[in-house]
Amino acid sequence: TIIYSIYKEKGFEIPPQIAGLLCSAILSDTLMFRSPTCTLLDRAAAEALSAIAGIDCQSFGIEMFTAGSNLKDKTPEEIFYQDYKKFTFGSSSFGVGQISSMNEGELSNIKEMLLPLMEHECGKNKVSMVFFLLTDIKHSSSEMLYAGEHAREMIMNAFPGAVPTDGGFKIDGLLSRKKQLIPAFMDAIQGV
């Protein structure tokens, strides 16, 4: 969105290939406009860029996320650490990984692969709790898997409406680790 704005500000013409790349970046970053980080400027920029590139945002986004979430040749460790971040808040240290998909079946398969790994990963790299978000873009929700002594309580305190699943919790509307998950976990740690 920023790069698109610079092109417009400078009066430069955007080649269709560049427009397609910029549109892809916006669709990826905003989870096809579903993320709480998405702004009206993001949406307007993506629409303008898609027109230049000659693509339809919705169908292109679905195609892009479907191709991007094809993990059949990756090990559980590769999937787990693909988008994993460690957080320290006060005396609490925890890790959070995330994968987004348009395919519920694929997320279910990933869950089966990751659950055994998560117990093993907990305690590594000085983290006492490990969480992993299986984000369903199509339904704007995530299933949060967890491991660690106080991980279940952390989720229940941070997300009182979370629905227990086999090995995790389903949380409707949870898409962003940065804007939604981490602030809720910080509040839970502080007891706010």
PDB file of C-alpha atoms in Angstrom:
ATOM      1  CA  THR A   1       0.000   0.000   0.000  1.00  0.00           C
ATOM      2  CA  ILE A   2       2.843   2.379   0.840  1.00  0.00           C
ATOM      3  CA  ILE A   3       4.717   1.558  -2.357  1.00  0.00           C
ATOM      4  CA  TYR A   4       1.503   2.020  -4.382  1.00  0.00           C
ATOM      5  CA  SER A   5       1.067   5.425  -2.703  1.00  0.00           C
ATOM      6  CA  ILE A   6       4.626   6.410  -3.638  1.00  0.00           C
ATOM      7  CA  TYR A   7       4.037   5.430  -7.278  1.00  0.00           C
ATOM      8  CA  LYS A   8       0.883   7.600  -7.318  1.00  0.00           C
ATOM      9  CA  GLU A   9       2.551  10.497  -5.488  1.00  0.00           C
ATOM     10  CA  LYS A  10       5.459  10.542  -7.977  1.00  0.00           C
ATOM     11  CA  GLY A  11       3.110  10.136 -10.958  1.00  0.00           C
ATOM     12  CA  PHE A  12       4.861   6.960 -12.130  1.00  0.00           C
ATOM     13  CA  GLU A  13       2.997   4.414 -14.191  1.00  0.00           C
ATOM     14  CA  ILE A  14       2.839   0.984 -12.551  1.00  0.00           C
ATOM     15  CA  PRO A  15       3.657  -1.903 -14.897  1.00  0.00           C
ATOM     16  CA  PRO A  16       1.099  -4.767 -14.741  1.00  0.00           C
ATOM     17  CA  GLN A  17       3.664  -7.239 -13.339  1.00  0.00           C
ATOM     18  CA  ILE A  18       4.586  -4.866 -10.499  1.00  0.00           C
ATOM     19  CA  ALA A  19       0.901  -4.134  -9.876  1.00  0.00           C
ATOM     20  CA  GLY A  20       0.279  -7.879  -9.536  1.00  0.00           C
ATOM     21  CA  LEU A  21       3.135  -8.257  -7.051  1.00  0.00           C
ATOM     22  CA  LEU A  22       1.978  -5.290  -4.985  1.00  0.00           C
ATOM     23  CA  CYS A  23      -1.607  -6.561  -4.996  1.00  0.00           C
ATOM     24  CA  SER A  24      -0.354  -9.992  -3.872  1.00  0.00           C
ATOM     25  CA  ALA A  25       1.532  -8.413  -0.992  1.00  0.00           C
ATOM     26  CA  ILE A  26      -1.562  -6.548   0.188  1.00  0.00           C
ATOM     27  CA  LEU A  27      -3.777  -9.632  -0.104  1.00  0.00           C
ATOM     28  CA  SER A  28      -1.223 -11.681   1.817  1.00  0.00           C
ATOM     29  CA  ASP A  29      -0.654  -9.114   4.570  1.00  0.00           C
ATOM     30  CA  THR A  30      -4.380  -8.462   5.098  1.00  0.00           C
ATOM     31  CA  LEU A  31      -5.492 -12.104   4.698  1.00  0.00           C
ATOM     32  CA  MET A  32      -7.680 -11.040   1.797  1.00  0.00           C
ATOM     33  CA  PHE A  33      -9.012  -8.005   3.719  1.00  0.00           C
ATOM     34  CA  ARG A  34     -10.091 -10.123   6.743  1.00  0.00           C
ATOM     35  CA  SER A  35      -7.302  -9.145   9.137  1.00  0.00           C
ATOM     36  CA  PRO A  36      -7.941  -6.443  11.730  1.00  0.00           C
ATOM     37  CA  THR A  37      -4.769  -4.805  10.409  1.00  0.00           C
ATOM     38  CA  CYS A  38      -6.504  -4.115   7.072  1.00  0.00           C
ATOM     39  CA  THR A  39      -7.317  -0.482   6.309  1.00  0.00           C
ATOM     40  CA  LEU A  40      -9.557   1.177   3.737  1.00  0.00           C
ATOM     41  CA  LEU A  41      -6.374   2.351   1.991  1.00  0.00           C
ATOM     42  CA  ASP A  42      -5.208  -1.282   1.693  1.00  0.00           C
ATOM     43  CA  ARG A  43      -8.499  -2.285   0.114  1.00  0.00           C
ATOM     44  CA  ALA A  44      -8.527   0.669  -2.316  1.00  0.00           C
ATOM     45  CA  ALA A  45      -4.880   0.109  -3.302  1.00  0.00           C
ATOM     46  CA  ALA A  46      -5.445  -3.608  -3.925  1.00  0.00           C
ATOM     47  CA  GLU A  47      -8.495  -2.918  -6.082  1.00  0.00           C
ATOM     48  CA  ALA A  48      -6.625  -0.313  -8.148  1.00  0.00           C
ATOM     49  CA  LEU A  49      -3.597  -2.604  -8.500  1.00  0.00           C
ATOM     50  CA  SER A  50      -5.736  -5.591  -9.486  1.00  0.00           C
ATOM     51  CA  ALA A  51      -7.303  -3.503 -12.273  1.00  0.00           C
ATOM     52  CA  ILE A  52      -3.839  -2.590 -13.591  1.00  0.00           C
ATOM     53  CA  ALA A  53      -2.679  -6.217 -13.357  1.00  0.00           C
ATOM     54  CA  GLY A  54      -5.878  -7.536 -14.940  1.00  0.00           C
ATOM     55  CA  ILE A  55      -6.726  -9.872 -12.064  1.00  0.00           C
ATOM     56  CA  ASP A  56      -9.719 -10.352  -9.773  1.00  0.00           C
ATOM     57  CA  CYS A  57      -8.700  -9.788  -6.130  1.00  0.00           C
ATOM     58  CA  GLN A  58     -10.974 -12.464  -4.668  1.00  0.00           C
ATOM     59  CA  SER A  59     -10.184 -15.334  -7.046  1.00  0.00           C
ATOM     60  CA  PHE A  60      -6.506 -14.409  -7.247  1.00  0.00           C
ATOM     61  CA  GLY A  61      -6.274 -14.275  -3.435  1.00  0.00           C
ATOM     62  CA  ILE A  62      -7.851 -17.707  -3.077  1.00  0.00           C
ATOM     63  CA  GLU A  63      -5.491 -19.119  -5.691  1.00  0.00           C
ATOM     64  CA  MET A  64      -2.512 -17.461  -4.015  1.00  0.00           C
ATOM     65  CA  PHE A  65      -3.328 -18.740  -0.501  1.00  0.00           C
ATOM     66  CA  THR A  66      -4.103 -22.220  -1.804  1.00  0.00           C
ATOM     67  CA  ALA A  67      -0.715 -22.398  -3.538  1.00  0.00           C
ATOM     68  CA  GLY A  68       1.087 -20.819  -0.580  1.00  0.00           C
ATOM     69  CA  SER A  69      -0.314 -23.199   1.990  1.00  0.00           C
ATOM     70  CA  ASN A  70       0.667 -26.383   0.154  1.00  0.00           C
ATOM     71  CA  LEU A  71       2.771 -27.993   2.863  1.00  0.00           C
ATOM     72  CA  LYS A  72       2.662 -31.652   1.821  1.00  0.00           C
ATOM     73  CA  ASP A  73       6.439 -31.913   1.376  1.00  0.00           C
ATOM     74  CA  LYS A  74       7.382 -30.137   4.626  1.00  0.00           C
ATOM     75  CA  THR A  75       8.289 -31.758   7.922  1.00  0.00           C
ATOM     76  CA  PRO A  76       6.366 -30.871  11.106  1.00  0.00           C
ATOM     77  CA  GLU A  77       9.426 -28.894  12.281  1.00  0.00           C
ATOM     78  CA  GLU A  78       9.553 -26.877   9.045  1.00  0.00           C
ATOM     79  CA  ILE A  79       5.864 -26.057   9.360  1.00  0.00           C
ATOM     80  CA  PHE A  80       6.156 -25.222  13.049  1.00  0.00           C
ATOM     81  CA  TYR A  81       9.090 -22.836  12.637  1.00  0.00           C
ATOM     82  CA  GLN A  82       7.963 -21.337   9.307  1.00  0.00           C
ATOM     83  CA  ASP A  83       6.331 -18.392  11.080  1.00  0.00           C
ATOM     84  CA  TYR A  84       7.320 -18.784  14.733  1.00  0.00           C
ATOM     85  CA  LYS A  85       8.151 -15.968  17.124  1.00  0.00           C
ATOM     86  CA  LYS A  86       9.278 -15.918  20.737  1.00  0.00           C
ATOM     87  CA  PHE A  87       7.806 -13.377  23.173  1.00  0.00           C
ATOM     88  CA  THR A  88       8.952 -12.398  26.655  1.00  0.00           C
ATOM     89  CA  PHE A  89       6.727 -10.419  28.963  1.00  0.00           C
ATOM     90  CA  GLY A  90       7.832  -9.999  32.559  1.00  0.00           C
ATOM     91  CA  SER A  91       8.886 -13.444  33.747  1.00  0.00           C
ATOM     92  CA  SER A  92       6.812 -15.218  31.086  1.00  0.00           C
ATOM     93  CA  SER A  93       8.387 -16.498  27.887  1.00  0.00           C
ATOM     94  CA  PHE A  94       6.335 -18.201  25.210  1.00  0.00           C
ATOM     95  CA  GLY A  95       6.481 -19.029  21.526  1.00  0.00           C
ATOM     96  CA  VAL A  96       3.733 -18.580  18.958  1.00  0.00           C
ATOM     97  CA  GLY A  97       3.631 -20.055  15.475  1.00  0.00           C
ATOM     98  CA  GLN A  98       0.983 -19.485  12.840  1.00  0.00           C
ATOM     99  CA  ILE A  99      -0.098 -20.888   9.508  1.00  0.00           C
ATOM    100  CA  SER A 100      -2.976 -19.594   7.390  1.00  0.00           C
ATOM    101  CA  SER A 101      -4.969 -21.622   4.898  1.00  0.00           C
ATOM    102  CA  MET A 102      -8.151 -21.540   2.846  1.00  0.00           C
ATOM    103  CA  ASN A 103      -8.520 -25.299   3.349  1.00  0.00           C
ATOM    104  CA  GLU A 104      -9.974 -26.712   6.596  1.00  0.00           C
ATOM    105  CA  GLY A 105      -8.812 -30.232   5.692  1.00  0.00           C
ATOM    106  CA  GLU A 106      -5.248 -29.055   5.308  1.00  0.00           C
ATOM    107  CA  LEU A 107      -5.385 -27.339   8.707  1.00  0.00           C
ATOM    108  CA  SER A 108      -6.678 -30.558  10.245  1.00  0.00           C
ATOM    109  CA  ASN A 109      -3.763 -32.507   8.765  1.00  0.00           C
ATOM    110  CA  ILE A 110      -1.284 -29.918  10.032  1.00  0.00           C
ATOM    111  CA  LYS A 111      -2.842 -30.152  13.510  1.00  0.00           C
ATOM    112  CA  GLU A 112      -2.257 -33.916  13.603  1.00  0.00           C
ATOM    113  CA  MET A 113       1.381 -33.359  12.620  1.00  0.00           C
ATOM    114  CA  LEU A 114       2.045 -30.565  15.117  1.00  0.00           C
ATOM    115  CA  LEU A 115       0.392 -31.769  18.323  1.00  0.00           C
ATOM    116  CA  PRO A 116       3.083 -34.385  19.122  1.00  0.00           C
ATOM    117  CA  LEU A 117       5.863 -31.933  18.210  1.00  0.00           C
ATOM    118  CA  MET A 118       4.586 -29.109  20.444  1.00  0.00           C
ATOM    119  CA  GLU A 119       5.137 -30.968  23.727  1.00  0.00           C
ATOM    120  CA  HIS A 120       8.686 -31.679  22.616  1.00  0.00           C
ATOM    121  CA  GLU A 121       9.307 -28.042  21.589  1.00  0.00           C
ATOM    122  CA  CYS A 122       8.008 -26.651  24.886  1.00  0.00           C
ATOM    123  CA  GLY A 123      10.978 -25.948  27.131  1.00  0.00           C
ATOM    124  CA  LYS A 124      13.354 -25.425  24.205  1.00  0.00           C
ATOM    125  CA  ASN A 125      14.784 -21.970  23.610  1.00  0.00           C
ATOM    126  CA  LYS A 126      13.783 -20.927  27.144  1.00  0.00           C
ATOM    127  CA  VAL A 127      10.030 -20.890  26.518  1.00  0.00           C
ATOM    128  CA  SER A 128       7.649 -22.378  29.072  1.00  0.00           C
ATOM    129  CA  MET A 129       4.570 -22.320  26.827  1.00  0.00           C
ATOM    130  CA  VAL A 130       4.105 -22.917  23.109  1.00  0.00           C
ATOM    131  CA  PHE A 131       1.095 -21.907  21.021  1.00  0.00           C
ATOM    132  CA  PHE A 132       0.283 -22.458  17.372  1.00  0.00           C
ATOM    133  CA  LEU A 133      -2.493 -20.754  15.403  1.00  0.00           C
ATOM    134  CA  LEU A 134      -4.142 -22.706  12.613  1.00  0.00           C
ATOM    135  CA  THR A 135      -5.838 -19.788  10.887  1.00  0.00           C
ATOM    136  CA  ASP A 136      -8.803 -20.500   8.637  1.00  0.00           C
ATOM    137  CA  ILE A 137      -8.926 -17.493   6.316  1.00  0.00           C
ATOM    138  CA  LYS A 138     -12.225 -18.519   4.739  1.00  0.00           C
ATOM    139  CA  HIS A 139     -14.074 -18.614   8.084  1.00  0.00           C
ATOM    140  CA  SER A 140     -12.094 -15.831   9.827  1.00  0.00           C
ATOM    141  CA  SER A 141     -11.159 -17.974  12.798  1.00  0.00           C
ATOM    142  CA  SER A 142      -8.219 -19.816  14.312  1.00  0.00           C
ATOM    143  CA  GLU A 143      -7.731 -22.971  16.265  1.00  0.00           C
ATOM    144  CA  MET A 144      -5.043 -22.397  18.861  1.00  0.00           C
ATOM    145  CA  LEU A 145      -2.984 -25.438  19.806  1.00  0.00           C
ATOM    146  CA  TYR A 146      -0.991 -25.263  23.014  1.00  0.00           C
ATOM    147  CA  ALA A 147       1.628 -26.973  25.180  1.00  0.00           C
ATOM    148  CA  GLY A 148       3.107 -26.060  28.535  1.00  0.00           C
ATOM    149  CA  GLU A 149       2.094 -26.040  32.169  1.00  0.00           C
ATOM    150  CA  HIS A 150      -0.028 -22.878  32.191  1.00  0.00           C
ATOM    151  CA  ALA A 151      -0.824 -22.606  28.468  1.00  0.00           C
ATOM    152  CA  ARG A 152      -4.448 -23.762  28.747  1.00  0.00           C
ATOM    153  CA  GLU A 153      -5.159 -21.243  31.527  1.00  0.00           C
ATOM    154  CA  MET A 154      -3.484 -18.479  29.517  1.00  0.00           C
ATOM    155  CA  ILE A 155      -5.829 -19.092  26.572  1.00  0.00           C
ATOM    156  CA  MET A 156      -8.905 -19.293  28.796  1.00  0.00           C
ATOM    157  CA  ASN A 157      -7.992 -16.026  30.544  1.00  0.00           C
ATOM    158  CA  ALA A 158      -7.095 -14.203  27.329  1.00  0.00           C
ATOM    159  CA  PHE A 159     -10.054 -15.502  25.302  1.00  0.00           C
ATOM    160  CA  PRO A 160     -13.014 -16.306  27.591  1.00  0.00           C
ATOM    161  CA  GLY A 161     -15.208 -17.192  24.588  1.00  0.00           C
ATOM    162  CA  ALA A 162     -12.762 -19.777  23.232  1.00  0.00           C
ATOM    163  CA  VAL A 163     -14.369 -23.130  22.455  1.00  0.00           C
ATOM    164  CA  PRO A 164     -12.358 -26.225  23.508  1.00  0.00           C
ATOM    165  CA  THR A 165     -11.361 -28.627  20.740  1.00  0.00           C
ATOM    166  CA  ASP A 166      -9.326 -31.802  20.766  1.00  0.00           C
ATOM    167  CA  GLY A 167      -5.874 -30.384  21.519  1.00  0.00           C
ATOM    168  CA  GLY A 168      -6.717 -26.693  21.418  1.00  0.00           C
ATOM    169  CA  PHE A 169      -9.326 -23.961  21.353  1.00  0.00           C
ATOM    170  CA  LYS A 170     -11.330 -22.500  18.461  1.00  0.00           C
ATOM    171  CA  ILE A 171     -11.479 -18.710  18.556  1.00  0.00           C
ATOM    172  CA  ASP A 172     -13.742 -16.948  16.074  1.00  0.00           C
ATOM    173  CA  GLY A 173     -12.363 -13.700  14.654  1.00  0.00           C
ATOM    174  CA  LEU A 174      -8.761 -14.381  15.754  1.00  0.00           C
ATOM    175  CA  LEU A 175      -6.534 -13.744  12.743  1.00  0.00           C
ATOM    176  CA  SER A 176      -3.695 -11.477  13.847  1.00  0.00           C
ATOM    177  CA  ARG A 177      -0.970 -12.539  16.230  1.00  0.00           C
ATOM    178  CA  LYS A 178       0.304  -8.970  16.548  1.00  0.00           C
ATOM    179  CA  LYS A 179      -2.990  -7.079  16.937  1.00  0.00           C
ATOM    180  CA  GLN A 180      -5.159  -9.656  18.711  1.00  0.00           C
ATOM    181  CA  LEU A 181      -3.240 -12.517  20.305  1.00  0.00           C
ATOM    182  CA  ILE A 182      -0.243 -10.828  21.926  1.00  0.00           C
ATOM    183  CA  PRO A 183      -2.219  -7.941  23.499  1.00  0.00           C
ATOM    184  CA  ALA A 184      -4.741 -10.440  24.932  1.00  0.00           C
ATOM    185  CA  PHE A 185      -1.912 -12.606  26.309  1.00  0.00           C
ATOM    186  CA  MET A 186      -0.225  -9.545  27.870  1.00  0.00           C
ATOM    187  CA  ASP A 187      -3.495  -8.611  29.593  1.00  0.00           C
ATOM    188  CA  ALA A 188      -3.887 -12.199  30.826  1.00  0.00           C
ATOM    189  CA  ILE A 189      -0.329 -12.239  32.206  1.00  0.00           C
ATOM    190  CA  GLN A 190      -0.919  -8.946  34.023  1.00  0.00           C
ATOM    191  CA  GLY A 191      -4.254 -10.178  35.329  1.00  0.00           C
ATOM    192  CA  VAL A 192      -6.065  -7.212  33.763  1.00  0.00           C
TER     193      VAL A 192
END
